[in-house]
mmCIF file of C-alpha atoms in Angstrom:
data_model
loop_
_atom_site.group_PDB
_atom_site.id
_atom_site.type_symbol
_atom_site.label_atom_id
_atom_site.label_comp_id
_atom_site.label_asym_id
_atom_site.label_seq_id
_atom_site.Cartn_x
_atom_site.Cartn_y
_atom_site.Cartn_z
ATOM 1 C CA MET A 1 -59.971 -46.418 -15.264
ATOM 2 C CA THR A 2 -57.243 -48.831 -15.102
ATOM 3 C CA ILE A 3 -54.050 -49.791 -17.165
ATOM 4 C CA LYS A 4 -55.902 -52.856 -18.563
ATOM 5 C CA GLU A 5 -58.640 -50.413 -19.680
ATOM 6 C CA ILE A 6 -56.818 -48.237 -21.361
ATOM 7 C CA ALA A 7 -55.170 -50.901 -22.892
ATOM 8 C CA GLN A 8 -57.970 -52.407 -24.328
ATOM 9 C CA LEU A 9 -59.186 -48.845 -25.454
ATOM 10 C CA ALA A 10 -55.436 -48.446 -27.386
ATOM 11 C CA GLY A 11 -55.464 -52.113 -28.456
ATOM 12 C CA VAL A 12 -52.727 -53.058 -26.948
ATOM 13 C CA SER A 13 -51.137 -55.596 -24.330
ATOM 14 C CA SER A 14 -51.091 -53.989 -20.133
ATOM 15 C CA ALA A 15 -47.388 -54.777 -20.615
ATOM 16 C CA ALA A 16 -47.347 -52.117 -22.965
ATOM 17 C CA VAL A 17 -49.281 -49.822 -21.351
ATOM 18 C CA SER A 18 -46.819 -49.683 -17.753
ATOM 19 C CA ARG A 19 -43.929 -50.116 -20.343
ATOM 20 C CA TYR A 20 -45.727 -46.737 -21.747
ATOM 21 C CA PHE A 21 -45.604 -45.156 -17.635
ATOM 22 C CA ASN A 22 -42.033 -47.212 -16.672
ATOM 23 C CA GLY A 23 -39.818 -45.245 -20.013
ATOM 24 C CA GLY A 24 -39.638 -48.793 -21.949
ATOM 25 C CA TYR A 25 -39.870 -49.410 -25.110
ATOM 26 C CA VAL A 26 -43.343 -48.490 -27.093
ATOM 27 C CA SER A 27 -43.539 -49.257 -30.758
ATOM 28 C CA LYS A 28 -44.212 -45.623 -32.177
ATOM 29 C CA GLU A 29 -47.811 -46.909 -33.324
ATOM 30 C CA LYS A 30 -48.878 -48.200 -30.424
ATOM 31 C CA ARG A 31 -47.464 -45.762 -28.299
ATOM 32 C CA GLU A 32 -49.643 -43.237 -30.124
ATOM 33 C CA GLU A 33 -52.378 -45.332 -29.428
ATOM 34 C CA ILE A 34 -51.420 -45.059 -25.761
ATOM 35 C CA ARG A 35 -51.593 -40.812 -25.808
ATOM 36 C CA ARG A 36 -54.375 -40.635 -27.828
ATOM 37 C CA VAL A 37 -56.017 -42.559 -24.675
ATOM 38 C CA ILE A 38 -54.332 -40.890 -22.132
ATOM 39 C CA GLU A 39 -56.050 -37.381 -23.130
ATOM 40 C CA GLU A 40 -59.050 -39.180 -24.390
ATOM 41 C CA THR A 41 -59.670 -40.088 -20.880
ATOM 42 C CA GLY A 42 -57.703 -37.863 -18.914
ATOM 43 C CA TYR A 43 -56.124 -40.989 -17.003
ATOM 44 C CA ARG A 44 -53.411 -39.875 -14.654
ATOM 45 C CA PRO A 45 -51.195 -43.367 -12.876
ATOM 46 C CA SER A 46 -51.673 -43.420 -9.428
ATOM 47 C CA VAL A 47 -48.560 -42.277 -7.801
ATOM 48 C CA GLN A 48 -49.028 -45.000 -4.745
ATOM 49 C CA ALA A 49 -49.350 -47.460 -7.334
ATOM 50 C CA ARG A 50 -46.068 -45.835 -8.717
ATOM 51 C CA ILE A 51 -44.455 -46.004 -5.596
ATOM 52 C CA LEU A 52 -45.011 -49.686 -4.835
ATOM 53 C CA ARG A 53 -44.314 -50.970 -8.349
ATOM 54 C CA THR A 54 -41.137 -49.405 -8.206
ATOM 55 C CA LYS A 55 -40.316 -48.363 -5.277
ATOM 56 C CA GLN A 56 -39.688 -45.523 -6.115
ATOM 57 C CA ALA A 57 -42.019 -42.173 -5.854
ATOM 58 C CA ASN A 58 -39.519 -39.448 -8.540
ATOM 59 C CA LEU A 59 -40.174 -36.760 -6.343
ATOM 60 C CA VAL A 60 -37.303 -34.588 -4.361
ATOM 61 C CA GLY A 61 -38.378 -32.464 -1.044
ATOM 62 C CA VAL A 62 -36.319 -28.409 -1.589
ATOM 63 C CA VAL A 63 -36.592 -27.106 1.856
ATOM 64 C CA ALA A 64 -35.407 -23.386 1.495
ATOM 65 C CA PRO A 65 -35.104 -20.438 3.714
ATOM 66 C CA LYS A 66 -37.145 -17.702 1.840
ATOM 67 C CA ILE A 67 -38.202 -17.317 -2.166
ATOM 68 C CA ASN A 68 -37.015 -13.672 -2.330
ATOM 69 C CA SER A 69 -33.818 -14.116 -2.485
ATOM 70 C CA GLU A 70 -31.850 -13.674 -5.931
ATOM 71 C CA SER A 71 -29.056 -16.879 -4.751
ATOM 72 C CA ILE A 72 -31.792 -19.238 -3.639
ATOM 73 C CA SER A 73 -34.147 -18.556 -6.553
ATOM 74 C CA ARG A 74 -30.281 -19.486 -8.872
ATOM 75 C CA VAL A 75 -30.283 -22.296 -6.374
ATOM 76 C CA THR A 76 -33.307 -23.696 -6.804
ATOM 77 C CA GLU A 77 -33.708 -22.789 -10.940
ATOM 78 C CA GLY A 78 -30.417 -25.368 -11.261
ATOM 79 C CA ILE A 79 -31.999 -28.314 -8.864
ATOM 80 C CA GLY A 80 -34.962 -27.777 -10.984
ATOM 81 C CA GLN A 81 -33.276 -28.182 -14.191
ATOM 82 C CA VAL A 82 -31.783 -31.716 -13.155
ATOM 83 C CA LEU A 83 -34.554 -32.905 -11.943
ATOM 84 C CA ALA A 84 -36.466 -31.821 -14.665
ATOM 85 C CA LYS A 85 -34.695 -33.522 -16.743
ATOM 86 C CA ARG A 86 -34.058 -36.908 -14.993
ATOM 87 C CA GLY A 87 -38.283 -37.046 -14.827
ATOM 88 C CA TYR A 88 -38.554 -36.200 -10.876
ATOM 89 C CA GLN A 89 -40.122 -33.325 -9.428
ATOM 90 C CA MET A 90 -39.669 -30.840 -6.433
ATOM 91 C CA LEU A 91 -41.771 -30.218 -3.842
ATOM 92 C CA LEU A 92 -40.428 -26.725 -2.286
ATOM 93 C CA ALA A 93 -40.757 -25.723 1.565
ATOM 94 C CA ILE A 94 -40.047 -22.285 2.143
ATOM 95 C CA THR A 95 -39.131 -21.301 5.553
ATOM 96 C CA ASP A 96 -37.975 -17.777 5.407
ATOM 97 C CA ASN A 97 -35.533 -18.070 8.079
ATOM 98 C CA GLN A 98 -37.071 -20.813 10.880
ATOM 99 C CA PRO A 99 -34.158 -23.059 11.271
ATOM 100 C CA GLU A 100 -37.436 -24.795 13.360
ATOM 101 C CA LYS A 101 -38.904 -24.767 10.503
ATOM 102 C CA GLU A 102 -36.583 -26.326 8.289
ATOM 103 C CA VAL A 103 -36.957 -29.520 10.437
ATOM 104 C CA GLU A 104 -40.444 -29.905 10.629
ATOM 105 C CA TYR A 105 -40.364 -30.018 6.739
ATOM 106 C CA MET A 106 -37.884 -32.786 6.425
ATOM 107 C CA GLU A 107 -39.477 -34.978 8.679
ATOM 108 C CA LEU A 108 -42.776 -34.088 6.743
ATOM 109 C CA PHE A 109 -40.669 -34.199 3.838
ATOM 110 C CA GLU A 110 -39.201 -37.860 5.487
ATOM 111 C CA ASN A 111 -42.269 -39.192 5.792
ATOM 112 C CA TYR A 112 -44.469 -38.486 3.170
ATOM 113 C CA PRO A 113 -42.091 -40.247 1.194
ATOM 114 C CA VAL A 114 -39.883 -38.257 -1.408
ATOM 115 C CA ASP A 115 -37.016 -40.028 -2.872
ATOM 116 C CA GLY A 116 -34.571 -37.678 -1.552
ATOM 117 C CA ILE A 117 -34.016 -34.281 0.250
ATOM 118 C CA ILE A 118 -32.634 -30.927 -0.388
ATOM 119 C CA LEU A 119 -31.710 -28.308 2.646
ATOM 120 C CA ILE A 120 -30.393 -25.009 1.239
ATOM 121 C CA GLY A 121 -28.934 -24.718 4.795
ATOM 122 C CA THR A 122 -28.023 -21.237 7.008
ATOM 123 C CA VAL A 123 -28.232 -22.289 10.623
ATOM 124 C CA LEU A 124 -27.930 -25.523 11.326
ATOM 125 C CA THR A 125 -28.802 -26.696 14.734
ATOM 126 C CA ARG A 126 -28.427 -30.197 16.918
ATOM 127 C CA GLN A 127 -32.235 -30.767 15.730
ATOM 128 C CA HIS A 128 -30.195 -30.525 11.995
ATOM 129 C CA ARG A 129 -27.631 -33.402 12.239
ATOM 130 C CA LYS A 130 -29.539 -35.500 14.099
ATOM 131 C CA ILE A 131 -31.961 -35.223 10.743
ATOM 132 C CA LEU A 132 -28.992 -35.432 8.574
ATOM 133 C CA LYS A 133 -27.128 -38.461 10.423
ATOM 134 C CA GLU A 134 -30.455 -40.257 11.029
ATOM 135 C CA ALA A 135 -32.983 -39.726 8.290
ATOM 136 C CA LYS A 136 -34.608 -42.549 6.081
ATOM 137 C CA VAL A 137 -33.756 -40.713 2.809
ATOM 138 C CA PRO A 138 -30.800 -39.082 1.505
ATOM 139 C CA ILE A 139 -30.013 -35.723 2.199
ATOM 140 C CA VAL A 140 -27.583 -32.620 0.422
ATOM 141 C CA VAL A 141 -27.154 -29.669 1.644
ATOM 142 C CA ILE A 142 -26.580 -26.559 -0.428
ATOM 143 C CA GLY A 143 -24.878 -23.382 0.754
ATOM 144 C CA GLN A 144 -23.438 -25.029 4.286
ATOM 145 C CA GLU A 145 -20.148 -27.241 5.127
ATOM 146 C CA THR A 146 -20.998 -30.589 7.203
ATOM 147 C CA LYS A 147 -19.616 -34.075 8.348
ATOM 148 C CA ASP A 148 -23.125 -34.937 8.176
ATOM 149 C CA ALA A 149 -24.000 -35.640 4.842
ATOM 150 C CA SER A 150 -23.114 -34.592 1.798
ATOM 151 C CA CYS A 151 -23.025 -31.241 0.783
ATOM 152 C CA ILE A 152 -21.937 -28.394 -1.547
ATOM 153 C CA TYR A 153 -21.291 -25.256 -0.002
ATOM 154 C CA HIS A 154 -18.711 -21.741 -1.300
ATOM 155 C CA ASP A 155 -14.992 -20.244 -0.209
ATOM 156 C CA ASP A 156 -16.889 -17.953 2.376
ATOM 157 C CA TYR A 157 -13.597 -17.562 4.341
ATOM 158 C CA GLY A 158 -11.183 -17.208 1.530
ATOM 159 C CA ALA A 159 -13.411 -15.636 -0.817
ATOM 160 C CA ALA A 160 -14.371 -12.557 2.222
ATOM 161 C CA LYS A 161 -10.288 -12.206 2.604
ATOM 162 C CA GLU A 162 -9.716 -11.835 -0.363
ATOM 163 C CA LEU A 163 -11.698 -9.435 -0.866
ATOM 164 C CA ALA A 164 -10.673 -7.611 2.509
ATOM 165 C CA LYS A 165 -6.747 -8.017 1.302
ATOM 166 C CA GLU A 166 -7.859 -5.519 -1.821
ATOM 167 C CA LEU A 167 -9.731 -3.381 0.064
ATOM 168 C CA ALA A 168 -6.779 -2.952 2.158
ATOM 169 C CA LYS A 169 -4.865 -1.985 -0.411
ATOM 170 C CA PHE A 170 -6.730 0.997 -0.850
ATOM 171 C CA ASN A 171 -5.302 4.246 -0.054
ATOM 172 C CA VAL A 172 -7.932 4.415 3.175
ATOM 173 C CA GLU A 173 -7.808 4.182 6.750
ATOM 174 C CA LYS A 174 -11.497 3.059 7.773
ATOM 175 C CA ILE A 175 -13.285 0.439 7.030
ATOM 176 C CA ALA A 176 -16.629 -0.864 8.161
ATOM 177 C CA TYR A 177 -18.191 -4.391 8.324
ATOM 178 C CA ILE A 178 -21.687 -5.727 8.284
ATOM 179 C CA GLY A 179 -22.787 -9.207 9.631
ATOM 180 C CA VAL A 180 -24.817 -11.331 10.183
ATOM 181 C CA THR A 181 -24.854 -13.825 13.265
ATOM 182 C CA ARG A 182 -22.173 -16.444 14.100
ATOM 183 C CA GLU A 183 -25.208 -18.810 13.929
ATOM 184 C CA ASP A 184 -24.872 -18.844 10.005
ATOM 185 C CA LYS A 185 -21.139 -20.470 9.743
ATOM 186 C CA ALA A 186 -20.818 -19.532 6.179
ATOM 187 C CA ALA A 187 -22.384 -15.856 5.291
ATOM 188 C CA GLY A 188 -22.068 -15.533 9.598
ATOM 189 C CA MET A 189 -18.652 -17.049 10.904
ATOM 190 C CA ALA A 190 -17.168 -17.706 7.603
ATOM 191 C CA ARG A 191 -16.987 -14.092 5.618
ATOM 192 C CA GLU A 192 -16.727 -12.020 9.027
ATOM 193 C CA ASP A 193 -13.750 -14.029 9.939
ATOM 194 C CA GLY A 194 -11.969 -14.245 6.375
ATOM 195 C CA PHE A 195 -12.626 -10.142 6.802
ATOM 196 C CA ARG A 196 -11.258 -10.103 9.274
ATOM 197 C CA ALA A 197 -7.806 -12.377 8.804
ATOM 198 C CA GLY A 198 -7.982 -10.378 4.838
ATOM 199 C CA LEU A 199 -7.483 -7.370 6.899
ATOM 200 C CA GLU A 200 -4.521 -8.705 9.030
ATOM 201 C CA SER A 201 -2.782 -9.894 6.363
ATOM 202 C CA GLU A 202 -2.197 -6.000 5.502
ATOM 203 C CA GLY A 203 -1.477 -4.641 8.091
ATOM 204 C CA LYS A 204 -4.720 -3.339 9.461
ATOM 205 C CA ASN A 205 -7.507 -3.851 11.572
ATOM 206 C CA LEU A 206 -11.434 -4.114 11.602
ATOM 207 C CA CYS A 207 -12.015 -1.901 14.256
ATOM 208 C CA GLU A 208 -15.000 -3.199 16.771
ATOM 209 C CA HIS A 209 -16.323 0.503 16.659
ATOM 210 C CA ARG A 210 -17.062 -0.273 12.750
ATOM 211 C CA PHE A 211 -18.657 -3.391 13.149
ATOM 212 C CA ARG A 212 -22.047 -3.829 13.436
ATOM 213 C CA GLN A 213 -24.532 -7.348 12.947
ATOM 214 C CA ALA A 214 -27.700 -7.595 10.898
ATOM 215 C CA GLU A 215 -30.682 -9.306 9.718
ATOM 216 C CA PHE A 216 -30.580 -10.549 6.013
ATOM 217 C CA THR A 217 -33.226 -7.790 4.807
ATOM 218 C CA MET A 218 -32.216 -4.317 3.210
ATOM 219 C CA ASP A 219 -34.032 -2.505 6.020
ATOM 220 C CA SER A 220 -31.732 -3.849 8.770
ATOM 221 C CA GLY A 221 -29.111 -3.409 6.770
ATOM 222 C CA TYR A 222 -30.434 0.346 6.254
ATOM 223 C CA GLU A 223 -30.373 0.615 10.589
ATOM 224 C CA GLN A 224 -26.961 -0.773 11.270
ATOM 225 C CA ALA A 225 -25.700 1.618 8.812
ATOM 226 C CA ALA A 226 -27.187 4.896 9.505
ATOM 227 C CA ASP A 227 -26.219 3.940 12.878
ATOM 228 C CA LEU A 228 -22.529 4.096 11.991
ATOM 229 C CA LEU A 229 -22.625 6.866 9.477
ATOM 230 C CA ALA A 230 -24.134 8.833 13.236
ATOM 231 C CA GLN A 231 -21.358 7.221 15.161
ATOM 232 C CA GLU A 232 -18.668 8.292 12.945
ATOM 233 C CA SER A 233 -19.501 9.756 8.816
ATOM 234 C CA ASP A 234 -16.276 9.817 7.767
ATOM 235 C CA ILE A 235 -16.100 6.417 7.222
ATOM 236 C CA ASP A 236 -14.348 5.428 3.750
ATOM 237 C CA ILE A 237 -15.985 1.607 2.667
ATOM 238 C CA ILE A 238 -18.480 -0.599 4.417
ATOM 239 C CA SER A 239 -18.790 -3.750 3.461
ATOM 240 C CA CYS A 240 -22.131 -5.992 3.781
ATOM 241 C CA ALA A 241 -22.304 -9.971 3.979
ATOM 242 C CA THR A 242 -24.867 -9.714 1.829
ATOM 243 C CA ASP A 243 -25.330 -7.885 -1.026
ATOM 244 C CA THR A 244 -29.216 -7.378 0.405
ATOM 245 C CA ILE A 245 -27.686 -5.396 3.218
ATOM 246 C CA ALA A 246 -25.751 -3.730 0.981
ATOM 247 C CA ALA A 247 -28.537 -2.421 -1.229
ATOM 248 C CA GLY A 248 -30.099 -1.359 3.065
ATOM 249 C CA ALA A 249 -26.008 0.238 3.448
ATOM 250 C CA ILE A 250 -26.440 2.696 -0.237
ATOM 251 C CA GLU A 251 -29.686 3.756 0.808
ATOM 252 C CA ALA A 252 -28.651 5.280 4.363
ATOM 253 C CA ILE A 253 -25.647 7.119 2.756
ATOM 254 C CA LEU A 254 -27.739 8.529 -0.262
ATOM 255 C CA GLU A 255 -30.428 9.645 2.550
ATOM 256 C CA LEU A 256 -27.246 11.361 5.043
ATOM 257 C CA GLY A 257 -25.565 11.695 1.809
ATOM 258 C CA GLN A 258 -25.587 16.371 2.497
ATOM 259 C CA ASN A 259 -24.451 15.053 6.378
ATOM 260 C CA LEU A 260 -20.937 13.405 5.022
ATOM 261 C CA SER A 261 -17.698 13.920 4.129
ATOM 262 C CA LYS A 262 -16.871 12.083 0.956
ATOM 263 C CA LYS A 263 -18.077 9.081 -0.705
ATOM 264 C CA ILE A 264 -18.508 6.550 0.475
ATOM 265 C CA ARG A 265 -18.298 2.828 -0.969
ATOM 266 C CA VAL A 266 -19.908 0.002 0.000
ATOM 267 C CA THR A 267 -19.164 -4.124 -1.046
ATOM 268 C CA GLY A 268 -20.777 -6.838 -1.158
ATOM 269 C CA PHE A 269 -21.781 -10.166 -1.758
ATOM 270 C CA GLY A 270 -23.932 -12.275 -3.609
ATOM 271 C CA ASP A 271 -23.887 -10.462 -7.439
ATOM 272 C CA ASN A 272 -27.267 -9.722 -7.736
ATOM 273 C CA GLN A 273 -28.855 -8.189 -10.612
ATOM 274 C CA PHE A 274 -31.225 -6.035 -9.596
ATOM 275 C CA LEU A 275 -28.718 -4.040 -6.882
ATOM 276 C CA LYS A 276 -26.254 -4.022 -9.706
ATOM 277 C CA ALA A 277 -29.576 -2.516 -12.619
ATOM 278 C CA VAL A 278 -30.926 0.011 -10.317
ATOM 279 C CA SER A 279 -27.030 0.741 -9.017
ATOM 280 C CA GLY A 280 -24.843 0.899 -11.435
ATOM 281 C CA GLY A 281 -22.501 -2.535 -9.362
ATOM 282 C CA ILE A 282 -20.652 -2.401 -6.507
ATOM 283 C CA THR A 283 -17.601 -4.321 -5.841
ATOM 284 C CA THR A 284 -18.775 -7.844 -4.973
ATOM 285 C CA VAL A 285 -18.513 -11.515 -4.648
ATOM 286 C CA HIS A 286 -19.651 -13.842 -7.820
ATOM 287 C CA PHE A 287 -21.202 -16.999 -6.580
ATOM 288 C CA ALA A 288 -21.686 -19.444 -9.065
ATOM 289 C CA TYR A 289 -25.710 -19.800 -7.154
ATOM 290 C CA LYS A 290 -27.016 -21.585 -9.557
ATOM 291 C CA THR A 291 -23.965 -24.557 -10.408
ATOM 292 C CA SER A 292 -24.468 -25.003 -6.317
ATOM 293 C CA GLY A 293 -28.050 -26.123 -7.125
ATOM 294 C CA ILE A 294 -27.108 -28.375 -10.442
ATOM 295 C CA LYS A 295 -24.087 -29.790 -8.238
ATOM 296 C CA GLY A 296 -26.942 -29.849 -5.474
ATOM 297 C CA ALA A 297 -28.869 -31.965 -7.479
ATOM 298 C CA GLU A 298 -26.896 -33.664 -9.776
ATOM 299 C CA LEU A 299 -25.203 -35.456 -6.088
ATOM 300 C CA LEU A 300 -28.956 -36.072 -4.475
ATOM 301 C CA LEU A 301 -30.340 -38.503 -7.745
ATOM 302 C CA GLU A 302 -26.288 -40.423 -7.595
ATOM 303 C CA ILE A 303 -26.989 -41.099 -4.099
ATOM 304 C CA VAL A 304 -31.035 -42.236 -5.045
ATOM 305 C CA GLU A 305 -30.112 -44.059 -8.378
ATOM 306 C CA GLY A 306 -26.494 -45.354 -7.152
ATOM 307 C CA GLY A 307 -27.372 -46.300 -3.801
ATOM 308 C CA THR A 308 -24.071 -43.968 -2.867
ATOM 309 C CA THR A 309 -23.254 -43.795 0.632
ATOM 310 C CA VAL A 310 -20.281 -42.035 1.839
ATOM 311 C CA PRO A 311 -21.152 -38.556 2.495
ATOM 312 C CA VAL A 312 -19.462 -36.303 -0.617
ATOM 313 C CA ASN A 313 -18.439 -32.295 0.253
ATOM 314 C CA VAL A 314 -17.812 -30.244 -2.784
ATOM 315 C CA LYS A 315 -16.353 -26.648 -2.229
ATOM 316 C CA LEU A 316 -16.950 -24.094 -4.445
ATOM 317 C CA GLY A 317 -15.208 -21.342 -6.119
ATOM 318 C CA TYR A 318 -15.536 -17.295 -6.478
ATOM 319 C CA GLU A 319 -15.124 -14.163 -8.499
ATOM 320 C CA ILE A 320 -14.549 -11.004 -6.933
ATOM 321 C CA ILE A 321 -15.771 -8.785 -9.495
ATOM 322 C CA GLY A 322 -16.348 -4.222 -9.279
ATOM 323 C CA LEU A 323 -12.808 -3.913 -8.098
ATOM 324 C CA ASP A 324 -12.122 -1.149 -10.206
ATOM 325 C CA TRP A 325 -12.353 1.830 -8.969
ATOM 326 C CA SER A 326 -11.197 4.510 -10.814
ATOM 327 C CA ASN A 327 -11.064 7.639 -8.111
ATOM 328 C CA GLN A 328 -8.763 5.580 -5.839
ATOM 329 C CA THR A 329 -5.622 4.877 -6.264
ATOM 330 C CA LYS A 330 -3.460 2.155 -4.793
#
């Protein structure tokens, strides 16, 4: 069925039907007739035809490392909220934390075509930087700072430094840290470096035998915490690069509890609501993940619709919560 046939059935002009599909002015009476015919016939306008006509697909490709993550789901919720409000649809690709798949999906989306791409970034490789610079469509990165594209990122270094300074003020000496790969500049490098700097500013150091590196999973957090406790059971604090890792560390502490000389505090990053519900809450860093998704989508559409070419870098703040340890004294 064509627009001309829809117009004939509705008793209106083809121009009126075209304006209806493109959001232009159509009188209430004509709009109702067009809508009635569309519902009765099940007509769906051709996406390809719309692209040829408007030079815009109203599609945005979103590349995410995983979906079973509360922080990522908050980011995608923010993205989806903006896109829906502005008449765009989201094509979501999940990469299972595999950087090479991120590049593959960005290349796929670029040639689909979509109007723009949002990359929820983890590890930015040389291949990532190349496509960020050379892509035929706008790309916005969320979660990582980069000079190769517009980006929305969090103050991971500042948050980790402040957290470590606060922890160092408590009457404790043995502080451990479970980080992640430093190839992840935000969750890995920035958080670890900030944490070390915060301790040093208070006259303390992170001893290397109290440092471990985990994967982004609860199981890995459990394994690394268990290894720490096997070597030194009287650790005061285990600080983790993510709340997911922290959940694994808590499980290890609970299982080995009868062999521990005192209660161990665990801290994380992410303010995971499920962990809060089952544990009563831990000391953690709250990032505005949904806000980053909202701002990332708004920034991308500003580039798509406004033709902005100057890269924009936006750093978001943070909040440390759960520092009131009633049985600790500063």
